[in-house]
Short mmCIF file of C-alpha atoms in Angstrom, two decimals:
data_model
loop_
_atom_site.label_atom_id
_atom_site.label_comp_id
_atom_site.label_asym_id
_atom_site.label_seq_id
_atom_site.Cartn_x
_atom_site.Cartn_y
_atom_site.Cartn_z
CA MET N 1 0.03 0.07 0.01
CA GLU N 2 1.21 3.40 -0.83
CA GLN N 3 2.03 5.71 1.99
CA THR N 4 0.87 9.42 1.82
CA PRO N 5 2.80 12.38 3.09
CA ASN N 6 -0.11 12.79 5.69
CA GLU N 7 1.35 9.86 7.38
CA TYR N 8 4.68 11.61 8.18
CA SER N 9 3.10 14.80 9.85
CA HIS N 10 4.76 13.33 12.97
CA ILE N 11 8.13 13.76 11.71
CA LYS N 12 9.27 17.50 11.40
CA GLY N 13 10.93 18.12 8.16
CA TRP N 14 9.56 15.00 6.24
CA GLY N 15 10.54 15.55 2.82
CA VAL N 16 11.89 19.13 2.69
CA ASP N 17 15.09 18.07 0.92
CA ALA N 18 13.22 15.56 -1.38
CA ASP N 19 14.83 16.48 -5.02
CA PRO N 20 13.66 14.12 -7.99
CA LYS N 21 16.98 15.48 -9.91
CA ASN N 22 19.25 13.84 -7.10
CA GLU N 23 20.19 11.46 -9.80
CA PRO N 24 22.23 8.71 -7.74
CA THR N 25 24.44 7.96 -10.95
CA TYR N 26 25.85 11.36 -11.19
CA PRO N 27 28.46 12.35 -8.61
CA ILE N 28 27.69 15.10 -5.86
CA LYS N 29 29.78 17.77 -7.38
CA ASN N 30 29.52 20.94 -8.89
CA TYR N 31 30.61 20.31 -12.32
CA THR N 32 32.81 23.03 -13.27
CA GLY N 33 33.75 21.93 -16.61
CA ASP N 34 37.98 22.06 -15.82
CA ASP N 35 37.96 18.16 -14.99
CA HIS N 36 40.59 17.77 -17.61
CA GLN N 37 42.40 20.75 -16.69
CA ARG N 38 44.28 18.30 -14.35
CA LEU N 39 47.20 20.15 -12.51
CA ASN N 40 46.61 23.30 -13.65
CA TRP N 41 44.81 25.00 -10.80
CA GLU N 42 46.64 27.86 -8.92
CA ARG N 43 48.39 26.30 -5.75
CA PRO N 44 48.30 27.69 -2.53
CA PRO N 45 51.70 28.92 -1.20
CA LEU N 46 53.77 25.69 -0.26
CA GLN N 47 54.21 24.71 3.33
CA ALA N 48 57.96 24.69 4.26
CA VAL N 49 59.22 21.33 4.82
CA THR N 50 61.01 21.04 8.33
CA VAL N 51 60.61 17.39 8.99
CA GLU N 52 60.78 14.23 6.83
CA ILE N 53 57.59 13.77 4.88
CA LEU N 54 56.68 10.65 3.16
CA LYS N 55 55.14 11.21 -0.28
CA SER N 56 52.68 8.65 -2.29
CA ASN N 57 54.57 7.83 -5.19
CA GLU N 58 51.05 8.42 -7.20
CA ARG N 59 51.39 11.88 -7.22
CA PRO N 60 54.29 14.34 -8.34
CA ASN N 61 54.94 16.57 -5.52
CA LEU N 62 54.04 17.19 -1.77
CA SER N 63 50.68 18.65 -1.28
CA ALA N 64 50.79 22.44 -0.66
CA VAL N 65 50.19 21.56 3.22
CA PHE N 66 50.84 18.61 5.19
CA GLY N 67 50.76 17.63 8.82
CA THR N 68 53.98 17.20 10.71
CA SER N 69 52.82 15.02 13.61
CA SER N 70 54.91 12.08 13.88
CA PRO N 71 58.03 12.24 11.48
CA PRO N 72 59.30 8.48 10.53
CA SER N 73 61.98 7.42 12.98
CA GLY N 74 63.92 4.40 14.01
CA LEU N 75 63.16 0.91 12.46
CA SER N 76 59.49 1.53 11.97
CA GLY N 77 60.68 4.75 10.08
CA ALA N 78 62.73 2.81 7.80
CA ILE N 79 59.98 0.30 7.10
CA ARG N 80 57.57 3.10 6.30
CA ARG N 81 60.14 4.72 4.06
CA TYR N 82 60.24 1.31 1.96
CA ALA N 83 56.28 1.34 1.81
CA PHE N 84 56.13 4.40 0.14
CA LYS N 85 58.12 2.87 -2.89
CA SER N 86 55.08 0.89 -3.34
CA SER N 87 51.88 2.54 -4.82
CA GLU N 88 48.65 2.68 -2.68
CA SER N 89 47.04 -0.29 -4.67
CA GLU N 90 50.02 -2.47 -3.68
CA TYR N 91 50.04 -4.97 -0.58
CA GLY N 92 53.84 -4.12 -0.65
CA HIS N 93 52.48 -0.49 0.44
CA TRP N 94 49.91 -1.29 3.27
CA LEU N 95 51.40 -4.45 4.87
CA PRO N 96 54.77 -2.85 5.87
CA LEU N 97 52.86 0.19 7.01
CA LEU N 98 50.80 -2.15 9.44
CA LEU N 99 54.05 -4.08 10.21
CA ALA N 100 55.80 -0.46 11.21
CA ASP N 101 52.66 0.47 13.17
CA ARG N 102 53.21 -2.54 15.54
CA ILE N 103 56.88 -2.14 15.85
CA ASN N 104 56.25 1.75 16.60
CA VAL N 105 54.37 0.78 19.64
CA VAL N 106 57.28 -1.33 21.25
CA GLU N 107 59.41 1.96 20.28
CA GLY N 108 57.19 4.12 22.15
CA ILE N 109 57.38 1.85 25.29
CA VAL N 110 61.16 2.21 24.83
CA ASP N 111 60.98 5.90 24.36
CA ASP N 112 58.77 6.39 27.28
CA LEU N 113 61.58 4.14 29.69
CA ARG N 114 64.76 6.37 27.93
CA GLN N 115 62.45 9.50 29.42
CA GLY N 116 62.17 7.93 32.74
CA HIS N 117 58.45 7.53 32.33
CA ILE N 118 56.86 4.16 32.98
CA PRO N 119 53.92 3.82 30.90
CA ASN N 120 50.91 2.87 33.03
CA ILE N 121 49.21 0.24 30.43
CA PHE N 122 46.46 -0.22 32.48
CA ALA N 123 45.26 3.22 32.75
CA GLU N 124 45.98 3.85 29.14
CA LYS N 125 43.49 0.89 28.35
CA GLY N 126 40.97 2.40 30.26
CA TRP N 127 40.56 -0.19 32.73
CA LYS N 128 39.42 2.57 35.52
CA ALA N 129 36.27 2.60 33.19
CA ASP N 130 36.13 -1.33 33.03
CA TRP N 131 36.33 -1.35 36.76
CA LYS N 132 33.42 0.97 36.75
CA TYR N 133 31.14 -0.42 34.15
CA ASN N 134 32.09 -3.68 33.35
CA ARG N 135 33.79 -5.15 36.58
CA LYS N 136 32.50 -8.92 36.06
CA GLY N 137 33.91 -8.83 32.34
CA LEU N 138 37.26 -7.47 33.70
CA VAL N 139 37.71 -9.98 36.41
CA GLN N 140 36.77 -12.75 34.11
CA ASN N 141 39.39 -11.55 31.51
CA VAL N 142 42.15 -11.03 34.39
CA LEU N 143 41.33 -14.45 35.47
CA ILE N 144 41.40 -15.95 31.86
CA GLY N 145 44.76 -14.10 31.60
CA VAL N 146 46.36 -15.56 34.85
CA VAL N 147 45.18 -19.06 34.05
CA VAL N 148 46.57 -19.06 30.40
CA THR N 149 49.87 -17.55 31.68
CA THR N 150 50.17 -20.05 34.39
CA ALA N 151 49.37 -22.89 32.17
CA LEU N 152 52.12 -21.73 29.91
CA VAL N 153 54.73 -21.30 32.62
CA VAL N 154 53.80 -24.80 33.89
CA LEU N 155 54.31 -26.31 30.32
CA LEU N 156 57.31 -24.66 29.73
CA ASN N 157 59.00 -25.75 32.98
CA TRP N 158 57.92 -29.20 32.35
CA LYS N 159 59.47 -29.46 29.03
CA LYS N 160 62.52 -27.88 30.43
CA LYS N 161 62.50 -30.64 33.29
CA ARG N 162 62.03 -33.44 30.60
CA LEU N 163 64.84 -32.12 28.43
CA ALA N 164 67.30 -32.08 31.38
CA ALA N 165 66.28 -35.57 32.31
CA MET D 1 49.16 21.74 26.31
CA LEU D 2 47.33 18.76 27.19
CA ALA D 3 46.64 16.34 24.29
CA MET D 4 45.49 12.86 23.67
CA ASN D 5 48.38 10.67 22.80
CA TYR D 6 48.16 7.63 20.81
CA ARG D 7 50.49 4.75 22.17
CA GLY D 8 49.31 1.95 20.34
CA PRO D 9 46.35 -0.43 19.76
CA TYR D 10 43.59 0.04 22.65
CA ARG D 11 46.25 2.45 24.24
CA VAL D 12 45.75 6.19 24.61
CA ARG D 13 46.45 8.61 27.32
CA ALA D 14 46.45 12.39 28.04
CA ALA D 15 49.80 13.86 27.99
CA GLN D 16 51.70 17.32 27.60
CA LYS D 17 52.54 18.17 23.82
CA PRO D 18 54.21 21.37 22.52
CA TYR D 19 51.81 24.13 21.78
CA PRO D 20 51.14 24.14 17.68
CA GLU D 21 52.97 26.38 15.03
CA ILE D 22 51.56 28.44 12.54
CA LEU D 23 53.63 26.52 9.73
CA HIS D 24 51.73 28.22 6.65
CA PRO D 25 50.40 31.66 6.14
CA GLY D 26 46.81 30.12 5.64
CA ASP D 27 46.97 28.45 9.14
CA ALA D 28 45.22 29.45 12.30
CA ILE D 29 45.60 28.06 15.96
CA VAL D 30 42.43 27.12 17.44
CA ARG D 31 41.69 26.71 21.35
CA VAL D 32 39.44 23.67 21.33
CA THR D 33 36.41 24.21 23.43
CA ARG D 34 34.73 20.85 22.76
CA SER D 35 35.96 17.74 20.81
CA CYS D 36 34.36 14.30 20.12
CA ILE D 37 35.23 10.80 19.78
CA CYS D 38 33.94 9.38 16.35
CA GLY D 39 33.21 6.08 15.53
CA SER D 40 35.83 6.14 12.89
CA ASP D 41 38.38 7.25 15.65
CA LEU D 42 37.71 3.46 16.96
CA HIS D 43 39.18 2.06 13.66
CA LEU D 44 42.11 4.06 14.42
CA TYR D 45 41.86 3.19 18.23
CA HIS D 46 41.79 -0.56 17.44
CA GLY D 47 44.99 -0.50 14.96
CA LEU D 48 43.05 -1.18 11.61
CA VAL D 49 44.26 2.12 9.82
CA PRO D 50 47.77 1.63 8.48
CA ASP D 51 50.17 4.46 9.21
CA THR D 52 48.68 5.07 12.59
CA ARG D 53 51.93 6.37 14.29
CA VAL D 54 52.40 6.39 18.26
CA GLY D 55 52.39 10.21 19.38
CA MET D 56 49.66 11.06 17.23
CA THR D 57 46.95 13.08 18.78
CA PHE D 58 43.21 12.04 17.05
CA GLY D 59 40.05 14.18 16.91
CA HIS D 60 38.55 15.41 13.72
CA GLU D 61 35.35 16.70 15.43
CA PHE D 62 35.96 19.78 17.14
CA ILE D 63 34.84 23.55 17.85
CA GLY D 64 36.78 25.99 19.39
CA VAL D 65 38.02 29.80 19.50
CA VAL D 66 40.66 31.32 17.20
CA GLU D 67 43.66 32.08 18.98
CA GLU D 68 46.01 32.99 16.34
CA ILE D 69 46.04 33.51 12.62
CA GLY D 70 48.58 33.16 9.64
CA SER D 71 49.43 36.22 7.64
CA SER D 72 47.25 35.50 4.68
CA VAL D 73 44.00 34.62 6.64
CA GLN D 74 41.34 37.25 5.98
CA LYS D 75 37.81 35.38 6.87
CA LEU D 76 38.71 34.84 10.61
CA THR D 77 39.62 37.02 13.31
CA VAL D 78 41.19 36.05 16.68
CA GLY D 79 38.35 35.42 19.18
CA ASP D 80 35.83 34.10 16.32
CA ASN D 81 33.99 30.84 17.68
CA VAL D 82 34.23 28.20 14.96
CA ILE D 83 33.30 24.93 13.87
CA VAL D 84 36.09 23.07 11.85
CA PRO D 85 35.10 20.61 9.61
CA PHE D 86 36.77 17.35 9.50
CA ASN D 87 38.10 17.63 6.06
CA VAL D 88 41.44 19.82 5.41
CA ALA D 89 40.52 21.45 2.14
CA CYS D 90 42.54 23.87 0.13
CA GLY D 91 39.62 25.08 -1.77
CA THR D 92 41.46 25.99 -4.97
CA CYS D 93 42.41 22.46 -6.38
CA THR D 94 39.99 21.05 -9.44
CA PHE D 95 38.20 18.76 -6.49
CA CYS D 96 37.40 21.33 -3.99
CA LYS D 97 36.21 23.86 -6.56
CA GLN D 98 33.64 20.94 -7.80
CA GLY D 99 32.72 20.86 -4.04
CA LEU D 100 34.40 17.66 -3.26
CA PHE D 101 36.30 18.89 -0.01
CA GLY D 102 36.69 15.48 1.06
CA ASN D 103 38.93 14.96 -1.80
CA CYS D 104 41.01 18.03 -1.83
CA HIS D 105 44.50 17.26 -3.35
CA GLU D 106 46.41 19.95 -1.67
CA SER D 107 45.99 18.41 1.86
CA ASN D 108 47.57 14.86 1.90
CA SER D 109 50.92 14.20 0.53
CA GLN D 110 50.90 10.77 1.78
CA ALA D 111 48.07 9.34 0.02
CA THR D 112 45.85 10.48 -3.12
CA ALA D 113 42.60 8.44 -2.57
CA VAL D 114 41.62 10.57 0.60
CA GLY D 115 42.09 14.31 1.37
CA GLY D 116 43.63 15.61 4.52
CA ILE D 117 41.83 14.90 7.91
CA PHE D 118 42.51 15.93 11.16
CA GLY D 119 44.00 13.39 13.31
CA TYR D 120 43.32 10.54 11.34
CA SER D 121 46.84 8.82 10.79
CA HIS D 122 49.31 9.62 8.20
CA THR D 123 47.18 8.03 5.85
CA ALA D 124 45.01 11.17 5.80
CA GLY D 125 47.99 13.57 6.06
CA GLY D 126 49.64 13.53 9.25
CA TYR D 127 47.96 16.10 11.16
CA ASP D 128 47.51 16.55 14.83
CA GLY D 129 43.64 16.59 15.63
CA GLY D 130 41.40 18.18 17.96
CA GLN D 131 41.40 16.06 20.88
CA ALA D 132 43.71 18.55 22.61
CA GLU D 133 43.60 22.34 23.98
CA PHE D 134 44.98 23.55 21.06
CA VAL D 135 44.94 22.50 17.27
CA ARG D 136 46.69 23.56 14.20
CA VAL D 137 44.07 24.49 11.27
CA PRO D 138 45.44 24.82 7.80
CA TYR D 139 43.46 26.76 5.13
CA ALA D 140 41.59 28.65 7.96
CA ASP D 141 39.92 30.77 5.24
CA VAL D 142 38.39 27.42 3.66
CA GLY D 143 36.67 25.04 5.99
CA PRO D 144 36.26 26.68 9.66
CA THR D 145 32.80 28.53 9.89
CA ILE D 146 31.64 30.87 12.34
CA ILE D 147 29.11 29.48 14.93
CA PRO D 148 26.00 31.52 14.71
CA ASP D 149 25.10 33.34 17.78
CA TRP D 150 21.78 31.63 18.63
CA MET D 151 23.41 28.13 18.10
CA ASP D 152 24.23 25.60 20.90
CA HIS D 153 27.97 24.57 20.85
CA ASP D 154 26.82 20.95 21.78
CA ASP D 155 24.83 20.90 18.33
CA ALA D 156 28.12 23.07 16.64
CA VAL D 157 30.54 20.21 17.54
CA LEU D 158 28.34 17.64 15.99
CA LEU D 159 28.17 19.69 12.66
CA THR D 160 31.85 19.04 12.22
CA ASP D 161 31.38 15.26 10.91
CA VAL D 162 28.78 13.16 12.24
CA VAL D 163 25.90 15.14 11.14
CA PRO D 164 27.21 15.88 7.48
CA THR D 165 28.16 12.29 7.38
CA GLY D 166 24.68 10.90 8.19
CA TYR D 167 23.16 13.46 5.87
CA GLN D 168 25.26 12.92 2.90
CA ALA D 169 24.91 8.93 3.51
CA ALA D 170 21.22 9.82 2.82
CA GLU D 171 21.88 12.56 -0.10
CA MET D 172 24.13 9.68 -1.77
CA GLY D 173 21.46 7.14 -1.68
CA GLY D 174 19.30 9.43 -3.84
CA ILE D 175 16.33 8.79 -1.69
CA LYS D 176 12.97 9.44 -3.79
CA THR D 177 9.52 9.97 -2.05
CA GLY D 178 8.38 6.66 -0.38
CA ASP D 179 11.74 4.59 -0.47
CA THR D 180 12.21 2.23 1.67
CA VAL D 181 15.64 2.80 3.19
CA VAL D 182 17.86 0.58 5.51
CA VAL D 183 20.71 1.89 7.53
CA PHE D 184 23.29 -0.65 8.68
CA GLY D 185 24.47 0.39 12.21
CA ALA D 186 23.03 2.54 14.89
CA GLY D 187 26.19 4.26 16.05
CA PRO D 188 26.09 8.20 15.83
CA VAL D 189 26.54 8.36 11.81
CA GLY D 190 23.89 5.47 11.56
CA ILE D 191 21.43 7.16 13.80
CA MET D 192 21.88 10.40 12.00
CA ALA D 193 21.47 8.78 8.61
CA ALA D 194 18.10 7.35 9.62
CA LYS D 195 17.13 10.73 10.82
CA CYS D 196 17.93 12.41 7.76
CA ALA D 197 16.44 9.99 5.44
CA TRP D 198 13.23 11.38 6.50
CA LEU D 199 13.99 14.75 5.26
CA PHE D 200 14.71 13.31 1.65
CA GLY D 201 11.04 12.08 1.77
CA ALA D 202 11.78 8.38 2.74
CA GLY D 203 8.58 6.06 3.24
CA ARG D 204 10.18 3.60 5.61
CA VAL D 205 13.59 3.81 7.54
CA ILE D 206 14.81 0.68 9.04
CA VAL D 207 18.29 0.46 11.16
CA ILE D 208 19.95 -2.83 11.94
CA ASP D 209 22.45 -3.30 14.95
CA HIS D 210 23.27 -5.62 17.66
CA LEU D 211 23.01 -3.56 20.75
CA GLU D 212 19.68 -3.22 22.10
CA TYR D 213 20.33 -0.04 24.01
CA ARG D 214 21.58 1.71 20.44
CA LEU D 215 18.32 -0.03 18.83
CA ASP D 216 16.20 1.79 21.58
CA PHE D 217 17.72 4.94 21.08
CA VAL D 218 17.44 5.27 17.22
CA ARG D 219 14.01 4.23 17.59
CA ASP D 220 13.31 7.01 19.63
CA TYR D 221 15.50 9.34 18.12
CA ALA D 222 14.88 9.19 14.23
CA GLN D 223 11.47 7.48 14.76
CA CYS D 224 12.33 4.41 12.74
CA GLU D 225 11.97 0.68 13.01
CA ALA D 226 15.12 -0.87 14.44
CA TYR D 227 15.87 -4.53 14.51
CA ASN D 228 18.59 -6.70 16.18
CA PHE D 229 20.55 -8.97 13.61
CA ARG D 230 21.55 -11.08 16.61
CA SER D 231 18.04 -12.17 16.97
CA MET D 232 17.79 -13.28 13.03
CA ASP D 233 19.07 -16.16 11.30
CA ASP D 234 20.01 -14.27 8.29
CA PRO D 235 19.62 -10.22 8.29
CA VAL D 236 19.41 -10.21 4.40
CA LEU D 237 16.42 -12.90 4.24
CA PHE D 238 14.72 -10.67 7.18
CA LEU D 239 15.10 -7.55 4.89
CA LYS D 240 13.83 -9.46 1.75
CA LYS D 241 10.92 -10.81 3.44
CA THR D 242 9.95 -7.37 5.18
CA THR D 243 10.50 -5.83 1.53
CA ASP D 244 8.05 -7.94 -0.15
CA TRP D 245 11.02 -10.04 -1.18
CA PHE D 246 12.46 -7.30 -3.29
CA GLY D 247 14.80 -5.70 -1.21
CA ALA D 248 15.28 -2.16 -0.16
CA ASP D 249 15.46 0.68 -2.28
CA VAL D 250 18.41 2.36 -0.47
CA CYS D 251 20.99 0.57 1.84
CA ILE D 252 23.41 2.82 3.63
CA ASP D 253 26.48 1.04 5.10
CA ALA D 254 27.14 3.40 8.18
CA VAL D 255 29.49 0.94 9.98
CA GLY D 256 32.69 0.46 8.07
CA GLY D 257 35.80 -1.89 8.93
CA ASP D 258 34.76 -2.80 12.43
CA ALA D 259 31.54 -4.61 11.69
CA SER D 260 30.40 -7.45 13.82
CA GLY D 261 28.11 -10.39 12.55
CA SER D 262 30.49 -12.70 10.76
CA ALA D 263 33.34 -14.70 12.27
CA LEU D 264 35.10 -15.03 8.77
CA GLN D 265 35.00 -11.34 8.16
CA THR D 266 36.34 -10.83 11.68
CA ILE D 267 39.29 -13.11 11.40
CA THR D 268 40.36 -11.87 7.99
CA GLY D 269 39.51 -8.33 8.11
CA LYS D 270 39.78 -7.47 12.13
CA LYS D 271 42.45 -9.96 13.54
CA LEU D 272 44.86 -10.70 10.41
CA LEU D 273 44.11 -7.31 8.78
CA LEU D 274 44.32 -9.13 5.26
CA GLN D 275 41.40 -7.06 4.25
CA ALA D 276 40.07 -3.47 4.64
CA GLY D 277 38.39 -4.33 8.07
CA SER D 278 35.43 -6.68 8.31
CA ALA D 279 33.27 -5.92 5.53
CA THR D 280 30.14 -7.54 6.96
CA ALA D 281 27.53 -4.43 6.70
CA LEU D 282 28.96 -3.76 3.03
CA HIS D 283 27.95 -7.43 2.24
CA TRP D 284 24.58 -7.09 3.61
CA ALA D 285 23.90 -3.92 2.44
CA ILE D 286 24.83 -5.25 -1.31
CA ASN D 287 22.67 -8.50 -1.14
CA SER D 288 19.59 -6.76 0.62
CA VAL D 289 19.20 -3.97 -1.62
CA LYS D 290 16.69 -4.37 -4.67
CA LYS D 291 18.28 -4.84 -8.16
CA GLY D 292 18.84 -1.59 -9.66
CA GLY D 293 18.80 -0.11 -6.27
CA ILE D 294 21.36 2.12 -4.47
CA VAL D 295 24.22 1.31 -1.91
CA SER D 296 25.73 4.52 -0.14
CA ILE D 297 28.87 4.15 2.08
CA VAL D 298 29.97 6.25 4.73
CA GLY D 299 31.55 3.80 7.09
CA VAL D 300 35.27 3.68 6.99
CA TYR D 301 37.40 1.05 5.63
CA GLY D 302 41.14 0.41 5.80
CA PRO D 303 43.05 0.74 2.34
CA THR D 304 44.15 -3.05 1.57
CA ASP D 305 42.29 -5.49 -0.48
CA ASN D 306 38.78 -6.16 0.10
CA LEU D 307 36.39 -9.03 -0.20
CA VAL D 308 33.28 -7.36 -1.40
CA PRO D 309 30.75 -9.55 -3.31
CA ILE D 310 31.36 -7.25 -6.42
CA GLY D 311 29.68 -10.28 -8.53
CA ASN D 312 26.33 -9.12 -6.94
CA VAL D 313 26.77 -5.77 -7.67
CA VAL D 314 27.19 -6.63 -11.35
CA ASN D 315 24.29 -8.71 -11.61
CA LYS D 316 21.91 -6.47 -9.82
CA GLY D 317 22.81 -3.28 -11.56
CA ILE D 318 23.63 -1.58 -8.29
CA THR D 319 24.82 1.73 -7.97
CA ILE D 320 27.44 2.09 -5.44
CA ARG D 321 27.99 5.98 -4.35
CA ALA D 322 30.59 6.58 -1.57
CA ASN D 323 32.69 9.33 0.02
CA GLN D 324 33.84 11.17 3.13
CA ALA D 325 31.52 13.82 3.77
CA SER D 326 32.19 17.24 2.07
CA VAL D 327 31.18 18.95 5.33
CA LYS D 328 31.90 22.47 3.89
CA ARG D 329 29.25 21.94 1.10
CA LEU D 330 26.67 20.90 3.61
CA LEU D 331 26.91 23.10 6.50
CA PRO D 332 24.66 25.91 5.43
CA LYS D 333 22.02 23.74 4.75
CA LEU D 334 22.77 21.67 7.96
CA ILE D 335 22.86 25.06 10.00
CA ASP D 336 19.43 26.07 8.57
CA HIS D 337 18.03 22.51 9.61
CA VAL D 338 19.15 22.88 13.19
CA GLN D 339 17.62 26.56 13.34
CA ALA D 340 14.35 25.07 12.35
CA GLY D 341 14.48 22.29 14.58
CA ARG D 342 14.35 19.53 12.05
CA LEU D 343 17.67 18.23 13.27
CA ASN D 344 18.59 18.07 16.92
CA PRO D 345 22.07 16.91 17.15
CA LYS D 346 23.08 17.42 20.68
CA ALA D 347 20.37 14.87 21.74
CA ILE D 348 22.97 12.09 20.88
CA ILE D 349 25.50 13.25 23.15
CA THR D 350 25.51 10.93 26.42
CA HIS D 351 28.70 11.56 28.05
CA ARG D 352 30.78 14.53 28.67
CA VAL D 353 34.55 13.76 29.65
CA PRO D 354 37.37 15.76 30.83
CA LEU D 355 40.30 15.23 28.44
CA GLU D 356 42.49 14.26 31.25
CA GLU D 357 40.09 11.16 31.01
CA VAL D 358 40.56 10.41 27.39
CA ALA D 359 41.64 6.75 27.71
CA ASP D 360 38.42 5.89 29.72
CA ALA D 361 36.33 7.74 27.48
CA TYR D 362 37.97 5.79 24.44
CA HIS D 363 37.41 2.46 26.43
CA ILE D 364 33.82 3.19 27.17
CA PHE D 365 33.03 4.17 23.60
CA SER D 366 34.80 1.44 22.04
CA ALA D 367 33.27 -1.41 24.49
CA LYS D 368 29.89 -0.01 24.33
CA LEU D 369 29.94 0.63 28.34
CA ASP D 370 27.30 2.87 30.12
CA ASN D 371 25.04 2.95 27.33
CA CYS D 372 27.44 5.04 25.33
CA ILE D 373 26.07 6.87 22.12
CA LYS D 374 28.49 9.84 21.61
CA PRO D 375 31.37 10.95 24.01
CA ILE D 376 32.60 14.32 23.99
CA LEU D 377 36.03 15.63 25.37
CA ILE D 378 36.18 18.96 27.31
CA PRO D 379 39.88 20.22 27.51
CA PRO D 380 40.67 21.86 31.14
CA SER D 381 41.18 25.21 29.40
CA ALA D 382 37.34 25.26 28.02
CA ARG D 383 36.23 24.27 31.83
CA LYS D 384 37.48 27.37 33.66
#
């Protein structure tokens, strides 16, 4: 059964943006006719490069403006530099970046310790909130962790003893 | 200054960082008064987005007060209260000129697929974000929009991403009067997409999620039907059955790579990271839309390979439309909707958390604790 607009009177603004011309096969853009002008726009002033910025090999130059948040460094940085030799369509780009991210986590902990800061990993994981809102789940997870760790330690010790014998 | 600091998957803290600098004549420094944690921040938090580096500050949804401006900034003055769209956009490249502010070519050196986004990994430009006391805002004459005097700042902060993204999701669906629209995901963006679908004249709006508290919320807020896929054998079959066995006219994926609901997708996409996150919601969207229907994607996926049912896309003649929201393009219309009372964004805010407790806020949002829908962070300097 076809519904009529009257049935939507309880919904404020029903249909105000209805537009029969919103044709989904046409992209939402203001077509300017200069799609094929490619790189001919007037570029904004270029930001000075003060830290190492890795650049996609799918573009000829750096963008006029860029972020300088966390320049590549250490082993993770070396892997990131390697990743940027491959295009964004390659596993050779994304998988090394994911590996670098994981190595970067260890580097972060080492950096913290080097600066005399012992990271409070429980606080960083938001366990205070867990204790407040998910106490049962938290206790359950801790118990599972303790049981698994104990089992592993016992197993390893047992193997060691067997080898020694 | 105090800022959120990423330390690795599921680990963040509030820490001191240097005050940001003007690095370009078009920059401004904004003192943040409110920032949000977005559902897409959780993809970063969970380690799903490549090139998310330790030490970064997240946060692409924020408002604040202009503290400093670069030498070429003309449209802002110190002291202005501004909405800062999540896209970093130059306003002059071919894409920006066409209103595709989410696809700017002069804001991200590190990838060509996506423009610059505040606090969204180096894949989106390596910018520090707004979960901090201060933030550098490039192209300050392009994105930032002065908050109207009448507007509640809790509404304003949600206009930086979640409302425009939900609105654009509905807009990209090309919804026609009377259409049946299915939204996958009852997170903040899904809630907004459902709400906005009515503005385009939808005849029926259905939301699918697996958390009862979110389903209750979206039923009430967006006046729609909402169903728990955990209670179904097969959500696609359910949707076919409830749409006269045809399928929905429009399906919206408001979930992205963190989707639940499929063990295979979880293992390959979220645990082994062999594809662009878990594509469960996208599968369901493609498979439950009608032939000739439209699938609109605003859920964020990582950039690696993706196991989507592309054969079904071809066989069904589906139009797929997807993009990051072009916030700047949509802001005038959305401000009008808020003023007219057609949209009430701040009603989705459930948690207001001091920036110092950012780790707890992330965990509450990520683990869906305490019936959390949308958390916002308040920096210490905004509480004085």
